């Protein structure tokens, strides 16, 4: 249930409204967008940050410095875990289709759709469904969401070459620096979507929009 009303699109800042529509399929605003419309400055900053976090690093149309270099499937897996553990069903529902679209399975999604499932994978593993890096990403997202920080062990466990998106070039002799950078990017994505989860829950956005992209999230 909403705790604050959505902004009125009829009186919203036209430039901000156009920018938000340009980021969405068919120009349909999400509930999150309709809340952010209250503040054009916040909406612009929000769109800039999360547009970069969500950009496809393998797309030829994406400038090299305009996207994170984290493997998109692992990024979306981490965001789904944040949504589940933080109690932000809306966040999970919006990102579940992207996890599937980037190679995740419905069986994996069913596991991380519950806090018990997330904790089982993070604490004890589930090798028949998640490889070692996926389990490490789940553990890091769980720790950061529950405890406010990830442990040194969790950070080291995600520091693997497969964390880097396919097609990302690594300058000769800089493999270690690239891995450090991509781990930082993953930590930033997890921290950012913890912020999103807290925003959504505080303003009362809990249910998905009745549009096609959200319906795909149903398990």
mmCIF file of C-alpha atoms in Angstrom:
data_model
loop_
_atom_site.group_PDB
_atom_site.id
_atom_site.type_symbol
_atom_site.label_atom_id
_atom_site.label_comp_id
_atom_site.label_asym_id
_atom_site.label_seq_id
_atom_site.Cartn_x
_atom_site.Cartn_y
_atom_site.Cartn_z
ATOM 1 C CA UNK A 1 0.000 0.000 0.000
ATOM 2 C CA UNK A 2 1.362 3.401 -0.988
ATOM 3 C CA UNK A 3 2.475 5.647 1.871
ATOM 4 C CA UNK A 4 3.009 8.612 -0.469
ATOM 5 C CA UNK A 5 1.030 9.447 -3.623
ATOM 6 C CA UNK A 6 2.491 9.165 -7.100
ATOM 7 C CA UNK A 7 3.377 12.402 -8.856
ATOM 8 C CA UNK A 8 0.821 13.722 -11.320
ATOM 9 C CA UNK A 9 2.206 13.131 -14.819
ATOM 10 C CA UNK A 10 0.033 15.968 -16.151
ATOM 11 C CA UNK A 11 1.944 18.546 -14.117
ATOM 12 C CA UNK A 12 5.348 16.829 -13.977
ATOM 13 C CA UNK A 13 8.508 18.363 -15.403
ATOM 14 C CA UNK A 14 8.309 17.620 -19.143
ATOM 15 C CA UNK A 15 12.044 16.974 -19.657
ATOM 16 C CA UNK A 16 12.207 14.571 -16.720
ATOM 17 C CA UNK A 17 9.077 12.770 -17.873
ATOM 18 C CA UNK A 18 10.530 12.354 -21.381
ATOM 19 C CA UNK A 19 13.822 11.058 -19.997
ATOM 20 C CA UNK A 20 12.049 8.476 -17.842
ATOM 21 C CA UNK A 21 9.855 7.320 -20.724
ATOM 22 C CA UNK A 22 12.902 6.901 -22.959
ATOM 23 C CA UNK A 23 14.394 4.377 -20.518
ATOM 24 C CA UNK A 24 11.327 2.126 -20.417
ATOM 25 C CA UNK A 25 9.914 -0.394 -22.924
ATOM 26 C CA UNK A 26 7.138 1.236 -24.946
ATOM 27 C CA UNK A 27 7.598 4.368 -22.843
ATOM 28 C CA UNK A 28 5.461 2.983 -20.006
ATOM 29 C CA UNK A 29 6.470 4.408 -16.639
ATOM 30 C CA UNK A 30 7.076 2.065 -13.730
ATOM 31 C CA UNK A 31 5.628 2.786 -10.322
ATOM 32 C CA UNK A 32 9.144 3.738 -9.247
ATOM 33 C CA UNK A 33 9.334 6.345 -12.028
ATOM 34 C CA UNK A 34 5.992 7.823 -11.006
ATOM 35 C CA UNK A 35 7.286 8.293 -7.471
ATOM 36 C CA UNK A 36 10.616 9.767 -8.603
ATOM 37 C CA UNK A 37 8.743 12.313 -10.732
ATOM 38 C CA UNK A 38 8.160 14.269 -7.534
ATOM 39 C CA UNK A 39 11.813 15.341 -7.715
ATOM 40 C CA UNK A 40 13.334 15.999 -11.174
ATOM 41 C CA UNK A 41 16.809 16.322 -9.639
ATOM 42 C CA UNK A 42 16.576 12.952 -7.885
ATOM 43 C CA UNK A 43 15.019 11.318 -10.956
ATOM 44 C CA UNK A 44 17.919 12.512 -13.153
ATOM 45 C CA UNK A 45 20.584 11.333 -10.710
ATOM 46 C CA UNK A 46 18.797 8.023 -10.165
ATOM 47 C CA UNK A 47 18.473 7.401 -13.890
ATOM 48 C CA UNK A 48 22.114 8.221 -14.530
ATOM 49 C CA UNK A 49 23.415 5.875 -11.844
ATOM 50 C CA UNK A 50 21.153 2.926 -12.452
ATOM 51 C CA UNK A 51 21.245 3.383 -16.210
ATOM 52 C CA UNK A 52 24.987 2.780 -15.974
ATOM 53 C CA UNK A 53 24.578 -0.158 -13.584
ATOM 54 C CA UNK A 54 22.063 -1.849 -15.902
ATOM 55 C CA UNK A 55 23.685 -1.044 -19.277
ATOM 56 C CA UNK A 56 24.763 -4.010 -21.413
ATOM 57 C CA UNK A 57 28.592 -4.069 -21.497
ATOM 58 C CA UNK A 58 28.600 -6.377 -24.557
ATOM 59 C CA UNK A 59 26.456 -4.077 -26.717
ATOM 60 C CA UNK A 60 28.284 -2.327 -29.533
ATOM 61 C CA UNK A 61 26.118 0.737 -28.894
ATOM 62 C CA UNK A 62 27.280 1.049 -25.268
ATOM 63 C CA UNK A 63 30.397 3.222 -24.772
ATOM 64 C CA UNK A 64 33.162 1.449 -22.859
ATOM 65 C CA UNK A 65 32.835 3.787 -19.887
ATOM 66 C CA UNK A 66 29.021 3.750 -19.786
ATOM 67 C CA UNK A 67 28.424 0.265 -18.372
ATOM 68 C CA UNK A 68 29.668 -1.946 -15.582
ATOM 69 C CA UNK A 69 31.819 -4.875 -16.637
ATOM 70 C CA UNK A 70 30.113 -7.404 -14.377
ATOM 71 C CA UNK A 71 28.541 -10.388 -16.132
ATOM 72 C CA UNK A 72 24.862 -9.305 -16.482
ATOM 73 C CA UNK A 73 23.496 -12.668 -15.278
ATOM 74 C CA UNK A 74 25.500 -12.423 -12.052
ATOM 75 C CA UNK A 75 24.548 -8.769 -11.571
ATOM 76 C CA UNK A 76 20.855 -9.614 -11.907
ATOM 77 C CA UNK A 77 21.245 -12.636 -9.629
ATOM 78 C CA UNK A 78 22.693 -10.360 -6.949
ATOM 79 C CA UNK A 79 19.871 -7.832 -7.387
ATOM 80 C CA UNK A 80 17.230 -10.576 -7.082
ATOM 81 C CA UNK A 81 18.872 -11.724 -3.842
ATOM 82 C CA UNK A 82 18.793 -8.166 -2.501
ATOM 83 C CA UNK A 83 15.109 -7.876 -3.362
ATOM 84 C CA UNK A 84 14.296 -11.117 -1.556
ATOM 85 C CA UNK A 85 16.384 -10.553 1.555
ATOM 86 C CA UNK A 86 15.397 -6.886 1.907
ATOM 87 C CA UNK A 87 11.727 -7.768 1.572
ATOM 88 C CA UNK A 88 11.288 -5.753 -1.642
ATOM 89 C CA UNK A 89 9.066 -8.000 -3.737
ATOM 90 C CA UNK A 90 8.695 -5.275 -6.361
ATOM 91 C CA UNK A 91 12.459 -5.173 -6.915
ATOM 92 C CA UNK A 92 12.655 -8.947 -7.234
ATOM 93 C CA UNK A 93 9.749 -8.990 -9.663
ATOM 94 C CA UNK A 94 11.249 -6.321 -11.903
ATOM 95 C CA UNK A 95 14.657 -8.015 -12.111
ATOM 96 C CA UNK A 96 13.632 -11.669 -12.316
ATOM 97 C CA UNK A 97 12.903 -11.441 -16.083
ATOM 98 C CA UNK A 98 16.331 -9.884 -16.678
ATOM 99 C CA UNK A 99 18.020 -12.700 -14.774
ATOM 100 C CA UNK A 100 16.199 -15.214 -16.968
ATOM 101 C CA UNK A 101 16.944 -13.244 -20.143
ATOM 102 C CA UNK A 102 20.657 -13.293 -19.327
ATOM 103 C CA UNK A 103 20.859 -17.063 -18.894
ATOM 104 C CA UNK A 104 19.536 -17.736 -15.404
ATOM 105 C CA UNK A 105 17.113 -20.616 -14.915
ATOM 106 C CA UNK A 106 13.641 -20.723 -13.406
ATOM 107 C CA UNK A 107 14.858 -23.368 -10.966
ATOM 108 C CA UNK A 108 17.518 -20.957 -9.701
ATOM 109 C CA UNK A 109 14.985 -18.168 -9.512
ATOM 110 C CA UNK A 110 12.620 -20.260 -7.408
ATOM 111 C CA UNK A 111 15.408 -20.839 -4.878
ATOM 112 C CA UNK A 112 16.429 -17.187 -4.519
ATOM 113 C CA UNK A 113 12.789 -16.084 -4.366
ATOM 114 C CA UNK A 114 12.776 -17.019 -0.659
ATOM 115 C CA UNK A 115 15.076 -15.890 2.121
ATOM 116 C CA UNK A 116 15.406 -19.485 3.319
ATOM 117 C CA UNK A 117 16.554 -20.513 -0.163
ATOM 118 C CA UNK A 118 19.109 -17.697 -0.319
ATOM 119 C CA UNK A 119 20.521 -18.578 3.086
ATOM 120 C CA UNK A 120 20.691 -22.276 2.209
ATOM 121 C CA UNK A 121 22.777 -21.580 -0.888
ATOM 122 C CA UNK A 122 24.991 -19.014 0.848
ATOM 123 C CA UNK A 123 25.675 -21.099 3.937
ATOM 124 C CA UNK A 124 25.725 -24.650 2.590
ATOM 125 C CA UNK A 125 25.866 -24.444 -1.203
ATOM 126 C CA UNK A 126 23.631 -26.010 -3.823
ATOM 127 C CA UNK A 127 26.058 -27.223 -6.509
ATOM 128 C CA UNK A 128 23.431 -28.976 -8.616
ATOM 129 C CA UNK A 129 21.849 -25.579 -9.353
ATOM 130 C CA UNK A 130 24.521 -22.936 -8.685
ATOM 131 C CA UNK A 131 28.198 -23.017 -9.593
ATOM 132 C CA UNK A 132 30.853 -21.790 -7.157
ATOM 133 C CA UNK A 133 30.830 -18.193 -8.434
ATOM 134 C CA UNK A 134 27.030 -17.944 -8.368
ATOM 135 C CA UNK A 135 27.054 -19.207 -4.787
ATOM 136 C CA UNK A 136 29.714 -16.622 -3.928
ATOM 137 C CA UNK A 137 27.645 -13.803 -5.464
ATOM 138 C CA UNK A 138 24.592 -14.934 -3.483
ATOM 139 C CA UNK A 139 26.644 -15.023 -0.276
ATOM 140 C CA UNK A 140 28.042 -11.511 -0.847
ATOM 141 C CA UNK A 141 24.593 -10.062 -1.618
ATOM 142 C CA UNK A 142 23.133 -11.777 1.462
ATOM 143 C CA UNK A 143 25.874 -10.498 3.787
ATOM 144 C CA UNK A 144 25.699 -6.938 2.466
ATOM 145 C CA UNK A 145 21.919 -6.869 2.776
ATOM 146 C CA UNK A 146 21.651 -8.510 6.201
ATOM 147 C CA UNK A 147 24.805 -7.183 7.874
ATOM 148 C CA UNK A 148 25.478 -3.964 5.996
ATOM 149 C CA UNK A 149 28.844 -5.244 4.792
ATOM 150 C CA UNK A 150 30.403 -8.190 3.014
ATOM 151 C CA UNK A 151 33.171 -10.175 4.633
ATOM 152 C CA UNK A 152 36.717 -10.382 3.262
ATOM 153 C CA UNK A 153 36.105 -14.058 2.480
ATOM 154 C CA UNK A 154 32.990 -13.204 0.481
ATOM 155 C CA UNK A 155 34.856 -10.554 -1.516
ATOM 156 C CA UNK A 156 37.678 -12.933 -2.340
ATOM 157 C CA UNK A 157 35.242 -15.663 -3.361
ATOM 158 C CA UNK A 158 33.676 -13.491 -6.099
ATOM 159 C CA UNK A 159 37.064 -12.363 -7.411
ATOM 160 C CA UNK A 160 37.072 -14.780 -10.346
ATOM 161 C CA UNK A 161 37.610 -14.198 -14.084
ATOM 162 C CA UNK A 162 34.059 -15.370 -14.882
ATOM 163 C CA UNK A 163 32.751 -12.325 -12.996
ATOM 164 C CA UNK A 164 33.887 -10.208 -15.964
ATOM 165 C CA UNK A 165 31.369 -9.887 -18.795
ATOM 166 C CA UNK A 166 32.123 -11.589 -22.095
ATOM 167 C CA UNK A 167 33.748 -9.223 -24.562
ATOM 168 C CA UNK A 168 35.326 -6.902 -21.986
ATOM 169 C CA UNK A 169 38.907 -6.281 -23.053
ATOM 170 C CA UNK A 170 41.671 -6.466 -20.483
ATOM 171 C CA UNK A 171 44.918 -4.561 -21.166
ATOM 172 C CA UNK A 172 47.998 -6.779 -21.090
ATOM 173 C CA UNK A 173 49.266 -7.393 -17.592
ATOM 174 C CA UNK A 174 46.267 -5.800 -15.894
ATOM 175 C CA UNK A 175 44.173 -8.883 -15.118
ATOM 176 C CA UNK A 176 44.400 -8.296 -11.360
ATOM 177 C CA UNK A 177 43.417 -4.624 -11.658
ATOM 178 C CA UNK A 178 40.429 -5.506 -13.857
ATOM 179 C CA UNK A 179 39.192 -8.119 -11.371
ATOM 180 C CA UNK A 180 39.468 -5.637 -8.506
ATOM 181 C CA UNK A 181 37.516 -3.085 -10.542
ATOM 182 C CA UNK A 182 34.741 -5.539 -11.404
ATOM 183 C CA UNK A 183 34.426 -6.664 -7.780
ATOM 184 C CA UNK A 184 34.041 -2.988 -6.823
ATOM 185 C CA UNK A 185 31.341 -2.656 -9.481
ATOM 186 C CA UNK A 186 29.460 -5.681 -8.147
ATOM 187 C CA UNK A 187 29.652 -4.295 -4.601
ATOM 188 C CA UNK A 188 28.351 -0.969 -5.927
ATOM 189 C CA UNK A 189 25.433 -2.663 -7.696
ATOM 190 C CA UNK A 190 24.480 -4.602 -4.563
ATOM 191 C CA UNK A 191 24.747 -1.490 -2.395
ATOM 192 C CA UNK A 192 22.763 0.542 -4.915
ATOM 193 C CA UNK A 193 19.894 -1.917 -5.040
ATOM 194 C CA UNK A 194 19.815 -2.080 -1.263
ATOM 195 C CA UNK A 195 19.108 1.640 -1.477
ATOM 196 C CA UNK A 196 16.382 0.972 -4.047
ATOM 197 C CA UNK A 197 14.814 -1.680 -1.813
ATOM 198 C CA UNK A 198 14.678 0.660 1.157
ATOM 199 C CA UNK A 199 13.196 3.436 -0.973
ATOM 200 C CA UNK A 200 10.509 1.130 -2.378
ATOM 201 C CA UNK A 201 9.507 -0.240 1.006
ATOM 202 C CA UNK A 202 9.454 3.174 2.661
ATOM 203 C CA UNK A 203 7.183 4.782 0.048
ATOM 204 C CA UNK A 204 5.043 1.638 -0.112
ATOM 205 C CA UNK A 205 5.698 0.330 -3.627
ATOM 206 C CA UNK A 206 5.140 -3.391 -3.176
ATOM 207 C CA UNK A 207 3.200 -4.670 -6.195
ATOM 208 C CA UNK A 208 4.193 -5.021 -9.841
ATOM 209 C CA UNK A 209 2.644 -3.010 -12.628
ATOM 210 C CA UNK A 210 0.181 -4.876 -14.822
ATOM 211 C CA UNK A 211 2.377 -4.703 -17.913
ATOM 212 C CA UNK A 212 3.949 -7.453 -20.001
ATOM 213 C CA UNK A 213 7.521 -7.030 -18.798
ATOM 214 C CA UNK A 214 6.442 -7.583 -15.196
ATOM 215 C CA UNK A 215 4.180 -10.543 -15.953
ATOM 216 C CA UNK A 216 7.232 -12.463 -17.189
ATOM 217 C CA UNK A 217 8.523 -12.526 -13.625
ATOM 218 C CA UNK A 218 5.849 -14.931 -12.433
ATOM 219 C CA UNK A 219 7.381 -18.263 -11.428
#
